[in-house]
Amino acid sequence: MGKRDAVVVLSSDEEEEDWKPNKNSRSKLSSSVPQANPEVAKKKKKARFSSSVPRSRSSRVDQFEHLGDEFDEALRAFNGSIGYVKNQRKELWVDKYKPQSLEELAVHKKKVEEVKMWFEQRLRTPKEEFDSYVLVISGPAGVGKSATVHMIASHLGAGLCEWKTPIPTLWQEHVHNSSSGIRYTSKLDEFENFVERTRKYISLSGESKSSIILLIDDLPVSNGKFAYGRLQNCLRVLVQSTRTPTAILVTEYGNTETADRTARSIEELVLSLESAGACKVLFNPVTLNSIKRTLSRICRLEQCNVTAGEIDLIAKASGGDIRHAITSLQYYTLKPETSFSSPSSNGALACFEEKTVDLNSLDVEASLPFGRDETLSLFHALGKFLHNKRDTENAVTSDHDRFHLREKFRRLPLKMEAPEKVLSQAHGQARPVVDFLHENVLDFIRDENIDDAWTVASYLSEADFLLASSRGTITRSYEAESVLQSTAVSVAVRGVLFGNSNPLSSRWHAIRRPKIWQVEQSSVCNKFEMMKQRFTAYDGLSSSNLSHVAMEHRHVLKWLGSRPYGNGVLTQGNDTEGNKVDGMTSEGQQCEASEDEIEDW
Amino acid sequence: MLWVDKYRPKTLDKVMVHEDVAQNLKKLVTEQDCPHLLFYGPSGSGKKTLIMALLRQMFGAAADKVKVENKTWKVDAGSRTIDLELTTLSSTHHVEMNPSDAGFQDRYIVQEIIKEMAKNRPIDTKGKKGFKVLVLNEVDKLSREAQHSLRRTMEKYSASCRLILCCNSSSKVTEAIRSRCLNVRINAPTEEQIVKVLEFIGKKEGLQLPPGFAARVAEKSNRSLRRAILSFETCRVQQYPFTSNQAIPPMDWEEYVSVIASDIMKEQSPKRLFQVRGKLYELLINCIPPEMILKRLLAELLKKLDAELKHEVCHWAAYYEHRMRLGQKAIFHLEAFVAKFMSIYKEFLIATFG
């Protein structure tokens, strides 16, 4: 279908023109291509078009035939070109350099061995009864989960019976299908059928031919409780009843704070599978070294010269995702080729290389044209700021000669990236970040350093001021507001980092939720309550300022023991402090409902 | 009902403290031409009482029939509409509100809501167009923009609407507004006046007042009549018959602040700072205004401090009070002040005692 569409588009004139030079430039690169084909096709077509210009008078049939011919020609040409592209590029490197043997896997040897043993035991000695025949392999994307299973299967000479999530049905497709009488089956149904089939079929025939591995590469998405329940049930049945070694691959969405329901439900699924008796193997991100090894092997095979530094950079930027690393490499090697023809590009290339070297020394990955988006959770970022890890020695001593800082302003270099960058990775919003820092920072300051505490507090006060001024007038432009916000948070973070001149040696700390949120809410509750009581008690005869009520009237009412407030706040007693605390707790309960919201956040 | 409300003078004739002001106001109103008014003076001096009495003088008993409304206003502010919630106290003739409650959106309150109110003016019995009175509290807390728009509203709707503004310090009200109002300063009552009022209440309640007791209550009250009456009532609950040396219970939050102050003096460390923060939170939960906390805390700290540090500590208190006004969350600034104080004090201790 797709191909035909493409051809129709291609047969229009301008497209052809555009298309040609492009192809020629490519065909220069490889001589093995049947070059003549598109050229010929084009000429023929041109001729036909010119002949069929007086279309209005010529018969329709004629025209149609012409078109048909044209179409065939173009199709042939197109197929040829496809083939040629395939020859040249082969495929994506990711597919091209798929591991061919167990040794080529970038996954850690022991891990592979572990998984292999597991399968081997179950395949070689089918008579024995094992506790479970299901292995859940989980790990982040691109760490070679599928590749490992595939390799092991071929290594053990076992057939692979694979479930792959089918392509979703489009609405048009659905309409088309239903008109032609094909019933729509949901993906979940299909999955259930698959499981059912394999369970029965393999266990029957499996006696004779024992070496089959069942691979469930991608669990179908289940929306809603009911569908989820079905999926869970289906999997549990599978785990409990199957006698075929089965691998279920689960992609972890790990540390990112997307925390949407699907990610969570998948976690739950894995847990339920485990409780049903499945084994679980966790794949870690691929190590830097093995990524580098793989990349340099590909480079060798492709005969492109990429320096070790660049490979290192790519490997680092990939964040343990080998698929990503290989794609990046392919993209990277592509780049100089295209600019090779222009004479000036040599300089540019040199410049580029210089830059990369430069970057390398600075260890800044973000400015590369590739690299996965590294995200941090907010708490990770906060932890970085609060723990305030620094190098033990100042590496760049030469800088000190240039500008001599006074002792009290001197700080050791930070053991992290620029705080603003960390923040942007954590997607931290200004206000919550400042609140969190304020709540927690005191725990990280040494007991004797009250001066530091003040420095930090003053910077936080400054940040609060900046944040407040951004709320001032509404007509202000949003850009100005966002600048103010990021400035405020930067002041707060850097203030915390700078202020704590002698950070505590790191130990475990729980990061608390800012109490200020709770305080604000309960104070609003209280305020409302107070005003209401005051008004109802005195028929609204006079309105008093809230502050007066809070400061003076309440106190007297407390003494009077009359309980117009209606809650347990007003306990009589001499110990005012005790009283306060009492009041606090009951108010805390009042606002519990709203607290939950915060926790959810 | 608390004595403060029970013995609040209902008419201008019954006022006990500022008789002269009351008489002048009465004259002003009876002459039928009432300008905008700005009452200012320290808290507990009787501004509100005078205003209530004045309204009664103007509109008679109808001014007493008030209802409390918590209304949400939809204000059209250029590109979007803002929902503002505000509590108002209104009778047929007047509306009382506290526009600074709207925080940084107070401008819209002033602009829109007041405009709306001024539009539908009442018609009195003789079919003559009367005017509405708008009582605005805490005008000094309004933002600059709000004060500017208040000024414009004042000019535009002066035919149908009279404003009565009430604030503690006229210095925070712009010149433009002050010059458009008749400024009425209400002094804090003297201690003798307070004693007089307390004795009056005592007589009405049929209490035996030992000699000097009322004077002591007045002295403790810091020349705030409201406070004097409130603590008088507290004493009544605490112990009756009165004895002349009876302890007058201080306000609980003030006591709490002094606990905080002594905490601060005892130890200066981040840990202690954290504990202090917890206590400050408790005060804030109970809606004690942060400015008052800071003021009180400073007073408590100064009591225990060496003279040579006082100047610096005051400076920082002023600095953070300003910050607090500009900022958003008071605790940040309160805490910064406490931290600064700890830092200064610790340095001082080390320098003196080694």
Short mmCIF file of N, CA and C in Angstrom, two decimals, chain A residues 431 434-435 438-440 442-443 445-451 453-454 457-458 460-462 464-465 467-469 471-475 478 512 515-517 519-520 522-523 526-528 530 534-535 538-548 550-560 576-577 580-581 584 587, chain B residues 1-2 5 8 10 43 48 52 66 68 70 80 82 87 89 96 98 104-105 108 137-138 145 226-227 230 233-234 237-238 249-253 255-256 259 268-271 273-274 277 279 281-289 292 316 319-320 323 326-329 331-333 335-336 339-340 342-343 346:
data_model
loop_
_atom_site.label_atom_id
_atom_site.label_comp_id
_atom_site.label_asym_id
_atom_site.label_seq_id
_atom_site.Cartn_x
_atom_site.Cartn_y
_atom_site.Cartn_z
N ARG A 431 8.92 27.65 43.04
CA ARG A 431 8.41 27.77 44.40
C ARG A 431 8.61 26.49 45.22
N VAL A 434 12.26 26.00 46.21
CA VAL A 434 12.69 26.88 47.29
C VAL A 434 12.11 26.41 48.62
N ASP A 435 10.85 26.02 48.59
CA ASP A 435 10.23 25.55 49.83
C ASP A 435 10.93 24.31 50.37
N HIS A 438 14.24 25.24 51.82
CA HIS A 438 14.07 25.91 53.11
C HIS A 438 13.75 24.92 54.21
N GLU A 439 12.88 23.99 53.88
CA GLU A 439 12.49 23.03 54.91
C GLU A 439 13.67 22.18 55.36
N ASN A 440 14.51 21.81 54.44
CA ASN A 440 15.48 20.76 54.75
C ASN A 440 16.89 21.23 55.01
N LEU A 442 18.48 23.11 57.01
CA LEU A 442 19.09 23.23 58.34
C LEU A 442 19.68 21.91 58.83
N ASP A 443 19.12 20.82 58.33
CA ASP A 443 19.64 19.52 58.74
C ASP A 443 21.06 19.29 58.26
N ILE A 445 23.47 21.57 57.97
CA ILE A 445 24.48 22.53 58.42
C ILE A 445 25.03 22.07 59.75
N ARG A 446 26.32 22.20 59.87
CA ARG A 446 26.95 21.77 61.12
C ARG A 446 26.43 22.60 62.29
N ASP A 447 26.42 21.95 63.41
CA ASP A 447 25.81 22.59 64.57
C ASP A 447 26.51 23.88 65.00
N GLU A 448 27.82 23.93 64.75
CA GLU A 448 28.51 25.13 65.24
C GLU A 448 28.44 26.28 64.24
N ASN A 449 28.00 25.98 63.03
CA ASN A 449 28.05 27.03 62.02
C ASN A 449 26.75 27.81 61.90
N ILE A 450 26.47 28.60 62.90
CA ILE A 450 25.23 29.38 62.83
C ILE A 450 25.35 30.49 61.79
N ASP A 451 26.57 30.92 61.55
CA ASP A 451 26.77 31.95 60.52
C ASP A 451 26.33 31.44 59.16
N ALA A 453 24.15 29.21 58.65
CA ALA A 453 22.69 29.14 58.67
C ALA A 453 22.12 30.49 58.29
N TRP A 454 22.74 31.53 58.82
CA TRP A 454 22.23 32.85 58.47
C TRP A 454 22.43 33.14 56.98
N ALA A 457 19.86 31.38 55.13
CA ALA A 457 18.54 31.96 55.37
C ALA A 457 18.39 33.27 54.63
N SER A 458 19.45 34.04 54.59
CA SER A 458 19.33 35.33 53.92
C SER A 458 19.16 35.15 52.42
N LEU A 460 17.75 32.59 51.03
CA LEU A 460 16.40 32.10 50.82
C LEU A 460 15.39 33.23 50.93
N SER A 461 15.66 34.12 51.85
CA SER A 461 14.77 35.27 52.00
C SER A 461 14.78 36.10 50.72
N GLU A 462 15.97 36.23 50.18
CA GLU A 462 16.13 36.94 48.92
C GLU A 462 15.32 36.25 47.81
N ASP A 464 12.77 34.36 48.10
CA ASP A 464 11.35 34.53 48.35
C ASP A 464 10.88 35.89 47.85
N PHE A 465 11.74 36.86 48.09
CA PHE A 465 11.42 38.21 47.64
C PHE A 465 11.28 38.24 46.12
N LEU A 467 10.59 35.77 44.15
CA LEU A 467 9.40 35.03 43.74
C LEU A 467 8.15 35.86 43.94
N ALA A 468 8.14 36.60 45.03
CA ALA A 468 6.95 37.39 45.33
C ALA A 468 6.79 38.51 44.31
N SER A 469 7.90 39.11 43.93
CA SER A 469 7.77 40.23 43.02
C SER A 469 7.32 39.76 41.65
N ARG A 471 4.93 37.89 41.26
CA ARG A 471 3.48 37.75 41.31
C ARG A 471 2.78 39.10 41.29
N GLY A 472 3.58 40.14 41.40
CA GLY A 472 3.05 41.48 41.59
C GLY A 472 1.91 41.86 40.65
N THR A 473 2.24 42.32 39.50
CA THR A 473 1.18 42.78 38.62
C THR A 473 0.93 41.72 37.56
N ILE A 474 -0.29 41.64 37.16
CA ILE A 474 -0.67 40.56 36.26
C ILE A 474 -0.35 40.93 34.83
N THR A 475 -0.31 42.20 34.56
CA THR A 475 -0.07 42.62 33.19
C THR A 475 1.36 42.34 32.74
N TYR A 478 4.94 37.26 30.52
CA TYR A 478 5.28 35.96 31.09
C TYR A 478 6.77 35.71 31.07
N ARG A 512 12.20 16.04 53.91
CA ARG A 512 10.82 16.25 54.38
C ARG A 512 10.02 17.09 53.39
N LYS A 515 6.86 21.96 55.53
CA LYS A 515 5.77 22.09 56.48
C LYS A 515 4.98 23.36 56.21
N ILE A 516 5.64 24.28 55.53
CA ILE A 516 4.99 25.56 55.30
C ILE A 516 3.67 25.41 54.55
N TRP A 517 3.59 24.39 53.70
CA TRP A 517 2.34 24.19 52.95
C TRP A 517 1.21 23.86 53.89
N VAL A 519 1.17 24.52 57.02
CA VAL A 519 0.93 25.67 57.88
C VAL A 519 0.03 26.67 57.18
N GLU A 520 0.32 26.90 55.93
CA GLU A 520 -0.49 27.88 55.20
C GLU A 520 -1.94 27.45 55.15
N SER A 522 -3.54 25.34 57.12
CA SER A 522 -4.28 25.37 58.38
C SER A 522 -4.52 26.80 58.81
N SER A 523 -3.62 27.70 58.44
CA SER A 523 -3.88 29.06 58.86
C SER A 523 -5.06 29.64 58.10
N ASN A 526 -8.07 28.25 59.76
CA ASN A 526 -8.26 28.90 61.05
C ASN A 526 -8.84 30.28 60.89
N LYS A 527 -8.31 30.96 59.93
CA LYS A 527 -8.74 32.32 59.69
C LYS A 527 -10.23 32.35 59.40
N PHE A 528 -10.60 31.46 58.51
CA PHE A 528 -11.99 31.40 58.11
C PHE A 528 -12.86 31.08 59.32
N MET A 530 -12.20 31.49 62.46
CA MET A 530 -12.21 32.57 63.43
C MET A 530 -13.17 33.66 63.04
N ARG A 534 -16.56 34.70 65.01
CA ARG A 534 -16.66 36.06 65.51
C ARG A 534 -17.94 36.71 65.01
N PHE A 535 -18.22 36.49 63.74
CA PHE A 535 -19.41 37.12 63.18
C PHE A 535 -20.67 36.52 63.75
N TYR A 538 -21.51 37.51 67.42
CA TYR A 538 -21.91 38.86 67.76
C TYR A 538 -22.81 39.46 66.71
N ASP A 539 -23.54 38.63 66.03
CA ASP A 539 -24.53 39.08 65.06
C ASP A 539 -23.91 40.02 64.04
N GLY A 540 -22.67 39.87 63.83
CA GLY A 540 -22.01 40.72 62.83
C GLY A 540 -22.10 42.18 63.18
N LEU A 541 -22.27 42.45 64.47
CA LEU A 541 -22.47 43.83 64.87
C LEU A 541 -21.26 44.69 64.52
N SER A 542 -20.12 44.11 64.72
CA SER A 542 -18.93 44.87 64.39
C SER A 542 -17.98 43.94 63.67
N SER A 543 -17.25 44.48 62.82
CA SER A 543 -16.23 43.64 62.23
C SER A 543 -14.92 44.03 62.86
N SER A 544 -14.15 43.06 63.20
CA SER A 544 -12.86 43.38 63.78
C SER A 544 -11.80 42.92 62.81
N ASN A 545 -10.69 43.51 62.93
CA ASN A 545 -9.58 43.04 62.12
C ASN A 545 -9.23 41.64 62.56
N LEU A 546 -8.86 40.88 61.57
CA LEU A 546 -8.51 39.49 61.86
C LEU A 546 -7.38 39.43 62.87
N SER A 547 -6.42 40.31 62.71
CA SER A 547 -5.27 40.24 63.60
C SER A 547 -5.69 40.49 65.05
N HIS A 548 -6.63 41.38 65.22
CA HIS A 548 -7.07 41.63 66.58
C HIS A 548 -7.76 40.42 67.16
N ALA A 550 -7.27 37.39 66.29
CA ALA A 550 -6.29 36.34 66.54
C ALA A 550 -5.47 36.66 67.78
N MET A 551 -5.13 37.92 67.93
CA MET A 551 -4.17 38.24 68.99
C MET A 551 -4.84 38.40 70.34
N GLU A 552 -6.04 38.97 70.33
CA GLU A 552 -6.58 39.36 71.63
C GLU A 552 -7.88 38.65 72.00
N HIS A 553 -8.84 38.68 71.07
CA HIS A 553 -10.14 38.12 71.42
C HIS A 553 -10.07 36.65 71.76
N ARG A 554 -9.31 35.95 70.94
CA ARG A 554 -9.24 34.50 71.12
C ARG A 554 -8.76 34.14 72.50
N HIS A 555 -7.77 34.90 72.91
CA HIS A 555 -7.18 34.63 74.21
C HIS A 555 -8.23 34.71 75.31
N VAL A 556 -9.02 35.77 75.24
CA VAL A 556 -10.04 35.95 76.26
C VAL A 556 -11.08 34.85 76.19
N LEU A 557 -11.45 34.54 74.98
CA LEU A 557 -12.44 33.48 74.81
C LEU A 557 -11.94 32.18 75.41
N LYS A 558 -10.66 31.98 75.24
CA LYS A 558 -10.06 30.79 75.80
C LYS A 558 -10.25 30.78 77.31
N TRP A 559 -10.03 31.95 77.89
CA TRP A 559 -10.18 32.05 79.34
C TRP A 559 -11.63 31.89 79.73
N LEU A 560 -12.48 32.47 78.98
CA LEU A 560 -13.90 32.41 79.32
C LEU A 560 -14.39 30.99 79.28
N THR A 576 0.21 27.89 78.70
CA THR A 576 -0.20 28.35 77.37
C THR A 576 0.46 27.55 76.28
N GLU A 577 1.66 27.14 76.56
CA GLU A 577 2.38 26.41 75.52
C GLU A 577 1.66 25.10 75.21
N LYS A 580 -1.27 25.67 73.17
CA LYS A 580 -0.95 25.90 71.76
C LYS A 580 -0.82 24.57 71.04
N VAL A 581 -0.01 23.75 71.65
CA VAL A 581 0.28 22.48 70.98
C VAL A 581 -1.00 21.69 70.77
N MET A 584 -2.79 23.04 67.94
CA MET A 584 -2.12 22.64 66.70
C MET A 584 -2.60 21.28 66.23
N GLU A 587 -5.98 21.11 64.88
CA GLU A 587 -6.09 21.79 63.59
C GLU A 587 -5.45 20.95 62.50
N MET B 1 -21.66 37.47 75.23
CA MET B 1 -21.00 38.57 74.50
C MET B 1 -19.85 39.15 75.33
N LEU B 2 -18.80 39.40 74.67
CA LEU B 2 -17.66 39.96 75.38
C LEU B 2 -17.96 41.40 75.80
N ASP B 5 -17.69 44.18 73.29
CA ASP B 5 -18.80 44.44 72.39
C ASP B 5 -20.00 44.96 73.15
N ARG B 8 -19.61 48.65 74.05
CA ARG B 8 -19.19 49.56 72.99
C ARG B 8 -20.25 50.64 72.83
N LYS B 10 -22.86 52.94 71.40
CA LYS B 10 -23.59 52.78 70.15
C LYS B 10 -23.80 54.11 69.43
N SER B 43 -3.85 50.89 67.30
CA SER B 43 -4.94 49.94 67.47
C SER B 43 -5.47 50.00 68.89
N LYS B 48 -12.85 52.17 65.17
CA LYS B 48 -13.98 51.40 64.69
C LYS B 48 -15.25 51.79 65.41
N MET B 52 -18.64 53.14 63.66
CA MET B 52 -19.95 52.52 63.82
C MET B 52 -20.97 53.53 64.35
N VAL B 66 -26.93 44.45 59.80
CA VAL B 66 -25.90 44.11 58.82
C VAL B 66 -25.92 42.62 58.54
N VAL B 68 -23.43 39.44 56.86
CA VAL B 68 -22.09 39.07 56.40
C VAL B 68 -22.23 38.30 55.11
N ASN B 70 -19.98 36.36 52.03
CA ASN B 70 -18.71 35.93 51.48
C ASN B 70 -18.94 35.73 49.99
N ARG B 80 -8.09 38.19 30.93
CA ARG B 80 -8.76 37.08 31.62
C ARG B 80 -9.61 37.60 32.76
N ILE B 82 -10.69 37.26 36.71
CA ILE B 82 -10.14 36.78 37.97
C ILE B 82 -11.29 36.59 38.94
N THR B 87 -14.93 38.91 51.94
CA THR B 87 -16.00 38.97 52.92
C THR B 87 -16.43 40.42 53.09
N LEU B 89 -19.40 43.17 54.84
CA LEU B 89 -20.38 43.37 55.90
C LEU B 89 -21.25 44.51 55.41
N GLU B 96 -18.95 47.37 54.37
CA GLU B 96 -17.66 47.41 55.03
C GLU B 96 -16.82 46.24 54.52
N ASN B 98 -12.52 44.67 53.77
CA ASN B 98 -11.10 44.73 54.05
C ASN B 98 -10.35 44.40 52.76
N PHE B 104 -2.30 40.58 46.61
CA PHE B 104 -1.75 41.39 45.53
C PHE B 104 -2.78 41.74 44.47
N GLN B 105 -3.97 41.25 44.61
CA GLN B 105 -5.00 41.59 43.65
C GLN B 105 -5.92 42.67 44.17
N TYR B 108 -7.87 45.23 41.99
CA TYR B 108 -9.11 44.94 41.30
C TYR B 108 -10.30 45.14 42.21
N ASN B 137 -11.22 48.99 55.59
CA ASN B 137 -10.27 48.80 56.70
C ASN B 137 -8.86 48.57 56.19
N GLU B 138 -7.92 48.82 57.04
CA GLU B 138 -6.51 48.55 56.75
C GLU B 138 -6.08 49.13 55.41
N GLU B 145 -0.55 50.42 43.76
CA GLU B 145 -1.47 50.49 42.63
C GLU B 145 -2.90 50.65 43.11
N ARG B 226 -9.17 48.34 73.91
CA ARG B 226 -9.70 47.01 73.67
C ARG B 226 -8.98 45.98 74.53
N ARG B 227 -7.69 46.13 74.53
CA ARG B 227 -6.91 45.16 75.27
C ARG B 227 -7.18 45.26 76.75
N LEU B 230 -10.47 43.61 77.45
CA LEU B 230 -10.37 42.16 77.30
C LEU B 230 -9.63 41.54 78.48
N GLU B 233 -11.69 41.48 81.58
CA GLU B 233 -12.65 40.37 81.60
C GLU B 233 -11.94 39.06 81.93
N THR B 234 -10.75 38.91 81.39
CA THR B 234 -9.98 37.71 81.69
C THR B 234 -9.73 37.58 83.18
N VAL B 237 -12.64 36.34 85.01
CA VAL B 237 -12.82 34.89 84.92
C VAL B 237 -11.79 34.18 85.80
N GLN B 238 -10.62 34.73 85.78
CA GLN B 238 -9.52 34.08 86.49
C GLN B 238 -9.77 34.05 87.99
N PRO B 249 -3.07 38.11 83.45
CA PRO B 249 -2.49 37.15 82.49
C PRO B 249 -2.14 37.84 81.17
N PRO B 250 -0.94 37.61 80.71
CA PRO B 250 -0.56 38.20 79.41
C PRO B 250 -1.21 37.41 78.28
N MET B 251 -1.20 37.99 77.12
CA MET B 251 -1.73 37.30 75.94
C MET B 251 -0.90 36.05 75.69
N ASP B 252 -1.57 35.00 75.37
CA ASP B 252 -0.84 33.73 75.26
C ASP B 252 0.23 33.77 74.16
N TRP B 253 -0.10 34.41 73.06
CA TRP B 253 0.90 34.39 71.99
C TRP B 253 2.11 35.21 72.37
N GLU B 255 3.29 35.49 75.34
CA GLU B 255 4.07 34.63 76.22
C GLU B 255 4.88 33.63 75.40
N TYR B 256 4.22 33.15 74.38
CA TYR B 256 4.87 32.16 73.53
C TYR B 256 6.07 32.76 72.82
N VAL B 259 8.89 32.85 75.09
CA VAL B 259 9.52 31.53 75.19
C VAL B 259 10.50 31.34 74.03
N GLN B 268 22.58 28.87 70.24
CA GLN B 268 22.58 29.37 68.86
C GLN B 268 23.15 28.29 67.95
N SER B 269 22.26 27.55 67.33
CA SER B 269 22.73 26.51 66.43
C SER B 269 21.64 26.25 65.39
N PRO B 270 22.01 25.67 64.28
CA PRO B 270 20.99 25.35 63.28
C PRO B 270 19.87 24.49 63.85
N LYS B 271 20.24 23.61 64.76
CA LYS B 271 19.21 22.74 65.33
C LYS B 271 18.18 23.57 66.09
N LEU B 273 17.63 26.66 65.65
CA LEU B 273 16.92 27.46 64.66
C LEU B 273 15.74 26.68 64.10
N PHE B 274 15.96 25.41 63.89
CA PHE B 274 14.89 24.57 63.37
C PHE B 274 13.73 24.47 64.37
N ARG B 277 11.83 27.56 64.31
CA ARG B 277 10.96 27.61 63.15
C ARG B 277 9.62 26.92 63.43
N LYS B 279 8.18 26.62 66.21
CA LYS B 279 7.33 27.44 67.08
C LYS B 279 6.74 28.62 66.33
N TYR B 281 5.97 28.58 63.28
CA TYR B 281 4.88 28.02 62.49
C TYR B 281 3.60 27.97 63.30
N GLU B 282 3.75 27.60 64.55
CA GLU B 282 2.55 27.50 65.37
C GLU B 282 1.87 28.85 65.53
N LEU B 283 2.67 29.86 65.68
CA LEU B 283 2.08 31.19 65.77
C LEU B 283 1.39 31.56 64.46
N LEU B 284 2.04 31.22 63.36
CA LEU B 284 1.47 31.57 62.06
C LEU B 284 0.18 30.82 61.81
N ILE B 285 0.14 29.57 62.26
CA ILE B 285 -1.09 28.79 62.08
C ILE B 285 -2.24 29.48 62.79
N ASN B 286 -1.91 30.07 63.93
CA ASN B 286 -2.97 30.74 64.66
C ASN B 286 -3.23 32.15 64.18
N CYS B 287 -2.74 32.44 63.02
CA CYS B 287 -3.05 33.70 62.36
C CYS B 287 -2.50 34.94 63.07
N ILE B 288 -1.48 34.76 63.85
CA ILE B 288 -0.85 35.94 64.42
C ILE B 288 -0.08 36.61 63.28
N PRO B 289 -0.30 37.87 63.04
CA PRO B 289 0.38 38.50 61.91
C PRO B 289 1.89 38.48 62.09
N MET B 292 3.67 41.40 63.70
CA MET B 292 3.54 41.48 65.15
C MET B 292 4.50 40.51 65.83
N TRP B 316 18.69 44.91 61.77
CA TRP B 316 18.32 43.70 61.02
C TRP B 316 16.83 43.41 61.11
N TYR B 319 15.30 45.56 58.63
CA TYR B 319 15.60 45.05 57.30
C TYR B 319 14.67 43.90 56.93
N TYR B 320 14.52 42.97 57.84
CA TYR B 320 13.70 41.81 57.49
C TYR B 320 12.21 42.11 57.57
N ARG B 323 11.67 43.26 54.14
CA ARG B 323 11.68 42.10 53.27
C ARG B 323 10.37 41.33 53.34
N LEU B 326 7.75 42.90 51.37
CA LEU B 326 7.93 42.72 49.93
C LEU B 326 7.74 41.26 49.53
N GLY B 327 8.08 40.40 50.44
CA GLY B 327 8.12 38.98 50.10
C GLY B 327 6.75 38.34 50.19
N GLN B 328 6.80 37.03 50.14
CA GLN B 328 5.56 36.29 50.01
C GLN B 328 5.31 35.42 51.23
N LYS B 329 6.35 34.75 51.66
CA LYS B 329 6.18 33.85 52.79
C LYS B 329 6.96 34.39 53.97
N ILE B 331 7.71 33.31 56.82
CA ILE B 331 8.61 32.49 57.62
C ILE B 331 10.06 32.60 57.14
N PHE B 332 10.25 32.75 55.86
CA PHE B 332 11.60 32.86 55.32
C PHE B 332 12.33 34.03 55.98
N HIS B 333 11.61 35.12 56.12
CA HIS B 333 12.25 36.33 56.60
C HIS B 333 12.37 36.34 58.12
N GLU B 335 12.76 33.75 59.85
CA GLU B 335 13.83 32.82 60.17
C GLU B 335 15.19 33.45 59.88
N ALA B 336 15.25 34.20 58.80
CA ALA B 336 16.52 34.85 58.49
C ALA B 336 16.90 35.82 59.60
N ALA B 339 18.15 33.79 62.51
CA ALA B 339 19.48 33.27 62.23
C ALA B 339 20.52 34.37 62.37
N LYS B 340 20.17 35.55 61.87
CA LYS B 340 21.12 36.67 61.96
C LYS B 340 21.36 37.02 63.42
N MET B 342 21.08 35.08 65.99
CA MET B 342 21.91 34.03 66.60
C MET B 342 23.37 34.24 66.24
N SER B 343 23.58 34.55 64.97
CA SER B 343 24.95 34.73 64.52
C SER B 343 25.63 35.89 65.23
N LYS B 346 26.10 35.02 69.00
CA LYS B 346 27.15 34.05 69.27
C LYS B 346 28.53 34.68 69.16
#
